[in-house]
Amino acid sequence: GAVVSQHPSWVICKSGTSVKIECRSLDFQATTMFWYRQFPKQSLMLMATSNEGSKATYEQGVEKDKFLINHASLTLSTLTVTSAHPEDSSFYICSANNALAGAYTDTQYFGPGTRLTVL
Amino acid sequence: SQKIEQNSEALNIQEGKTATLTCNYTNYSPAYLQWYRQDPGRGPVFLLLIRENEKEKRKERLKVTFDTTLKQSLFHITASQPADSATYLCALGRGSYIPTFGRGTSLIVHP
């Protein structure tokens, strides 16, 4: 149980285009999902917290107009990278808490990640 | 600001030996500490959680210790296997705050 999927697993796009990444909790409900970015040999950097039915909470330094997050249901959150540029190329990973279990001290279930390459 | 340190150099060990990875932290008093495994090009997978009032926790071949005085956690894999080769991340958290991740240490187990 507690499986999180991401789609697509990798994407290559031209500079200036927008890319949407989906994160789904397959067998549990997640009121909260998290979006991370990871550069090679670096730690996971939290970008934003996605809350079902409300606006996302962005970390300092993350442009909310560039990284649009929508959490329309208890099992789906999307991250849209708008007007992508080569410096946005990275590994994007989402995670979710099991809504029934509650607090952040519980296990985070991570998706497999999406490799974005912007040419 | 809080800082989490994991050895950036890869740990190379021989199959069958015990691998020990270290997670040190400063300027923080976490209520819990988690260890995750991450394979190349994949998302992290949760392994173990240990709370501040716990000294040690075990799960199969895995053992985690948590020393709040030294501000350190040790992660042990006994009888290591080549399949254990991966990057291991520690994450610290407290209360309602979202855990902060270290950059991980790569473990390479040689057959």
Short mmCIF file of C-alpha atoms in Angstrom, two decimals:
data_model
loop_
_atom_site.label_atom_id
_atom_site.label_comp_id
_atom_site.label_asym_id
_atom_site.label_seq_id
_atom_site.Cartn_x
_atom_site.Cartn_y
_atom_site.Cartn_z
CA GLY A 1 0.00 0.00 0.00
CA ALA A 2 0.83 3.73 0.03
CA VAL A 3 1.95 4.02 -3.56
CA VAL A 4 2.55 7.36 -5.22
CA SER A 5 2.89 7.64 -8.97
CA GLN A 6 4.19 10.44 -11.16
CA HIS A 7 3.65 11.12 -14.80
CA PRO A 8 5.57 11.55 -16.98
CA SER A 9 8.73 9.87 -15.73
CA TRP A 10 10.78 12.05 -18.05
CA VAL A 11 10.11 14.93 -20.41
CA ILE A 12 12.16 16.97 -22.83
CA CYS A 13 10.81 20.31 -23.93
CA LYS A 14 11.86 23.45 -25.73
CA SER A 15 12.66 26.62 -23.85
CA GLY A 16 9.58 28.77 -23.34
CA THR A 17 7.06 25.95 -23.26
CA SER A 18 5.08 24.76 -20.24
CA VAL A 19 5.23 21.30 -18.76
CA LYS A 20 2.72 19.64 -16.44
CA ILE A 21 3.71 16.91 -14.01
CA GLU A 22 1.08 14.80 -12.26
CA CYS A 23 1.39 13.22 -8.84
CA ARG A 24 -1.16 10.64 -7.74
CA SER A 25 -1.65 8.70 -4.53
CA LEU A 26 -2.93 5.36 -5.80
CA ASP A 27 -4.27 3.63 -2.72
CA PHE A 28 -4.70 6.31 -0.09
CA GLN A 29 -6.02 9.82 0.26
CA ALA A 30 -3.56 12.64 0.69
CA THR A 31 -4.75 15.99 1.93
CA THR A 32 -1.19 17.20 1.68
CA MET A 33 1.37 16.58 -1.03
CA PHE A 34 4.84 18.00 -1.34
CA TRP A 35 6.88 18.98 -4.37
CA TYR A 36 10.66 18.73 -4.31
CA ARG A 37 13.42 19.49 -6.75
CA GLN A 38 16.71 17.65 -6.71
CA PHE A 39 19.87 18.53 -8.60
CA PRO A 40 22.58 15.89 -9.13
CA LYS A 41 24.28 14.86 -5.89
CA GLN A 42 22.24 17.44 -3.97
CA SER A 43 19.62 17.07 -1.29
CA LEU A 44 15.91 17.25 -1.87
CA MET A 45 14.83 20.88 -1.87
CA LEU A 46 11.23 21.46 -0.86
CA MET A 47 9.50 23.73 -3.35
CA ALA A 48 5.97 23.85 -2.06
CA THR A 49 3.30 22.17 0.01
CA SER A 50 0.16 21.35 -1.90
CA ASN A 51 -3.08 21.33 0.06
CA GLU A 52 -6.25 19.81 -1.31
CA GLY A 53 -8.83 22.46 -2.06
CA SER A 54 -6.64 25.43 -1.18
CA LYS A 55 -3.66 27.36 -2.43
CA ALA A 56 -0.22 25.86 -2.22
CA THR A 57 2.35 27.14 0.24
CA TYR A 58 5.62 27.97 -1.48
CA GLU A 59 9.07 27.95 0.07
CA GLN A 60 11.13 31.08 0.06
CA GLY A 61 12.72 31.73 -3.30
CA VAL A 62 10.29 29.59 -5.30
CA GLU A 63 8.29 31.60 -7.83
CA LYS A 64 4.64 30.67 -7.48
CA ASP A 65 3.79 32.12 -10.89
CA LYS A 66 6.39 29.94 -12.52
CA PHE A 67 5.64 26.73 -10.66
CA LEU A 68 1.87 26.42 -10.62
CA ILE A 69 0.47 23.83 -8.25
CA ASN A 70 -3.07 22.51 -8.24
CA HIS A 71 -4.39 19.95 -5.77
CA ALA A 72 -7.88 19.37 -7.08
CA SER A 73 -8.62 16.10 -5.31
CA LEU A 74 -7.38 13.96 -2.45
CA THR A 75 -5.41 11.80 -4.87
CA LEU A 76 -4.03 14.22 -7.43
CA SER A 77 -1.67 17.18 -7.38
CA THR A 78 -0.15 18.77 -10.47
CA LEU A 79 2.93 20.92 -10.92
CA THR A 80 3.13 23.05 -14.04
CA VAL A 81 6.46 24.58 -14.93
CA THR A 82 5.52 27.60 -17.01
CA SER A 83 7.79 29.11 -19.64
CA ALA A 84 10.47 26.59 -18.84
CA HIS A 85 14.14 27.48 -19.30
CA PRO A 86 17.27 25.32 -19.28
CA GLU A 87 17.96 26.24 -15.65
CA ASP A 88 14.65 24.58 -14.72
CA SER A 89 16.07 21.24 -15.84
CA SER A 90 16.06 19.04 -12.77
CA PHE A 91 14.55 15.98 -11.11
CA TYR A 92 11.13 16.80 -9.68
CA ILE A 93 9.74 14.52 -7.00
CA CYS A 94 6.42 14.60 -5.20
CA SER A 95 5.51 12.99 -1.92
CA ALA A 96 2.37 12.52 0.12
CA ASN A 97 1.32 11.83 3.67
CA ASN A 98 -1.41 9.34 4.35
CA ALA A 99 -4.38 11.54 5.24
CA LEU A 100 -5.67 9.07 7.80
CA ALA A 101 -2.36 8.96 9.61
CA GLY A 102 -2.03 12.73 9.84
CA ALA A 103 1.04 14.65 10.96
CA TYR A 104 4.30 15.26 9.21
CA THR A 105 6.08 12.86 11.50
CA ASP A 106 4.48 10.05 9.59
CA THR A 107 6.12 8.48 6.61
CA GLN A 108 6.30 10.44 3.42
CA TYR A 109 5.61 8.30 0.40
CA PHE A 110 7.57 9.52 -2.58
CA GLY A 111 6.77 9.26 -6.24
CA PRO A 112 9.37 7.90 -8.65
CA GLY A 113 10.26 11.37 -9.86
CA THR A 114 10.14 13.21 -13.18
CA ARG A 115 13.29 14.13 -15.07
CA LEU A 116 12.76 17.45 -16.85
CA THR A 117 15.19 18.55 -19.53
CA VAL A 118 14.67 21.95 -21.11
CA LEU A 119 16.56 22.52 -24.34
CA SER B 1 20.12 28.01 10.49
CA GLN B 2 19.84 24.28 10.86
CA LYS B 3 22.38 22.19 9.05
CA ILE B 4 22.42 18.50 8.24
CA GLU B 5 25.66 16.81 7.30
CA GLN B 6 26.06 13.50 5.59
CA ASN B 7 29.38 12.30 4.27
CA SER B 8 29.61 13.39 0.64
CA GLU B 9 32.18 10.72 -0.15
CA ALA B 10 30.86 7.35 -1.18
CA LEU B 11 31.25 4.50 1.29
CA ASN B 12 32.77 1.42 -0.32
CA ILE B 13 32.55 -1.85 1.58
CA GLN B 14 32.83 -5.55 0.90
CA GLU B 15 29.78 -7.78 0.77
CA GLY B 16 28.97 -9.29 4.14
CA LYS B 17 30.44 -6.43 6.15
CA THR B 18 28.46 -3.91 8.18
CA ALA B 19 27.96 -0.53 6.56
CA THR B 20 27.71 2.47 8.88
CA LEU B 21 26.47 5.83 7.64
CA THR B 22 26.46 9.03 9.66
CA CYS B 23 24.04 11.93 9.88
CA ASN B 24 25.14 14.93 11.94
CA TYR B 25 23.11 18.04 12.55
CA THR B 26 23.59 21.46 14.12
CA ASN B 27 21.40 24.33 15.25
CA TYR B 28 18.40 22.07 15.58
CA SER B 29 16.57 19.86 18.06
CA PRO B 30 14.60 17.41 15.97
CA ALA B 31 11.77 15.42 17.45
CA TYR B 32 12.41 12.61 15.00
CA LEU B 33 14.82 11.47 12.37
CA GLN B 34 14.10 9.40 9.30
CA TRP B 35 16.28 7.41 6.95
CA TYR B 36 15.42 6.91 3.30
CA ARG B 37 16.97 4.95 0.46
CA GLN B 38 17.21 6.50 -2.99
CA ASP B 39 18.22 4.65 -6.13
CA PRO B 40 19.50 6.59 -9.18
CA GLY B 41 16.68 8.32 -11.03
CA ARG B 42 14.09 7.27 -8.45
CA GLY B 43 12.28 8.86 -5.56
CA PRO B 44 13.34 8.11 -1.96
CA VAL B 45 11.88 5.13 -0.14
CA PHE B 46 11.22 5.33 3.61
CA LEU B 47 13.23 2.90 5.74
CA LEU B 48 13.10 3.83 9.42
CA LEU B 49 11.95 6.55 11.79
CA ILE B 50 13.43 7.12 15.23
CA ARG B 51 12.13 9.61 17.75
CA GLU B 52 14.12 11.81 20.12
CA ASN B 53 13.27 9.66 23.13
CA GLU B 54 14.47 6.50 21.41
CA LYS B 55 18.10 5.45 21.41
CA GLU B 56 17.94 2.66 18.89
CA LYS B 57 15.59 1.09 16.41
CA ARG B 58 15.95 -2.04 14.33
CA LYS B 59 14.30 -3.46 11.26
CA GLU B 60 15.64 -6.69 9.80
CA ARG B 61 19.28 -5.95 8.84
CA LEU B 62 18.92 -2.25 9.56
CA LYS B 63 19.72 -0.47 12.80
CA VAL B 64 19.46 3.23 13.56
CA THR B 65 20.76 5.05 16.62
CA PHE B 66 19.92 8.57 17.69
CA ASP B 67 22.17 10.49 20.07
CA THR B 68 20.66 13.89 20.83
CA THR B 69 23.70 14.87 22.90
CA LEU B 70 26.12 14.27 20.06
CA LYS B 71 23.48 15.47 17.56
CA GLN B 72 24.12 12.42 15.49
CA SER B 73 22.38 9.42 14.01
CA LEU B 74 24.13 6.29 12.82
CA PHE B 75 22.57 4.01 10.23
CA HIS B 76 23.87 0.45 10.09
CA ILE B 77 23.30 -2.25 7.49
CA THR B 78 24.55 -5.63 8.66
CA ALA B 79 25.55 -8.44 6.32
CA SER B 80 25.53 -5.96 3.46
CA GLN B 81 24.71 -7.09 -0.05
CA PRO B 82 25.41 -5.54 -3.47
CA ALA B 83 21.66 -4.87 -3.69
CA ASP B 84 22.06 -2.49 -0.75
CA SER B 85 24.08 -0.15 -2.98
CA ALA B 86 22.19 3.15 -3.14
CA THR B 87 22.17 6.64 -1.70
CA TYR B 88 20.86 6.91 1.85
CA LEU B 89 19.25 10.14 3.02
CA CYS B 90 18.52 11.27 6.53
CA ALA B 91 15.72 13.71 7.27
CA LEU B 92 15.01 15.61 10.47
CA GLY B 93 11.74 17.06 11.61
CA ARG B 94 9.86 18.48 14.53
CA GLY B 95 6.17 18.93 15.20
CA SER B 96 4.24 20.21 12.24
CA TYR B 97 7.34 21.30 10.37
CA ILE B 98 8.14 19.46 7.18
CA PRO B 99 11.28 17.32 7.47
CA THR B 100 14.55 18.69 6.12
CA PHE B 101 16.71 16.31 4.11
CA GLY B 102 20.45 15.83 4.04
CA ARG B 103 22.13 15.40 0.66
CA GLY B 104 22.73 11.73 1.25
CA THR B 105 25.65 9.34 1.26
CA SER B 106 26.28 6.85 -1.52
CA LEU B 107 26.90 3.27 -0.41
CA ILE B 108 28.62 0.84 -2.76
CA VAL B 109 28.77 -2.79 -1.71
CA HIS B 110 31.29 -4.81 -3.66
CA PRO B 111 30.70 -8.53 -4.28
#
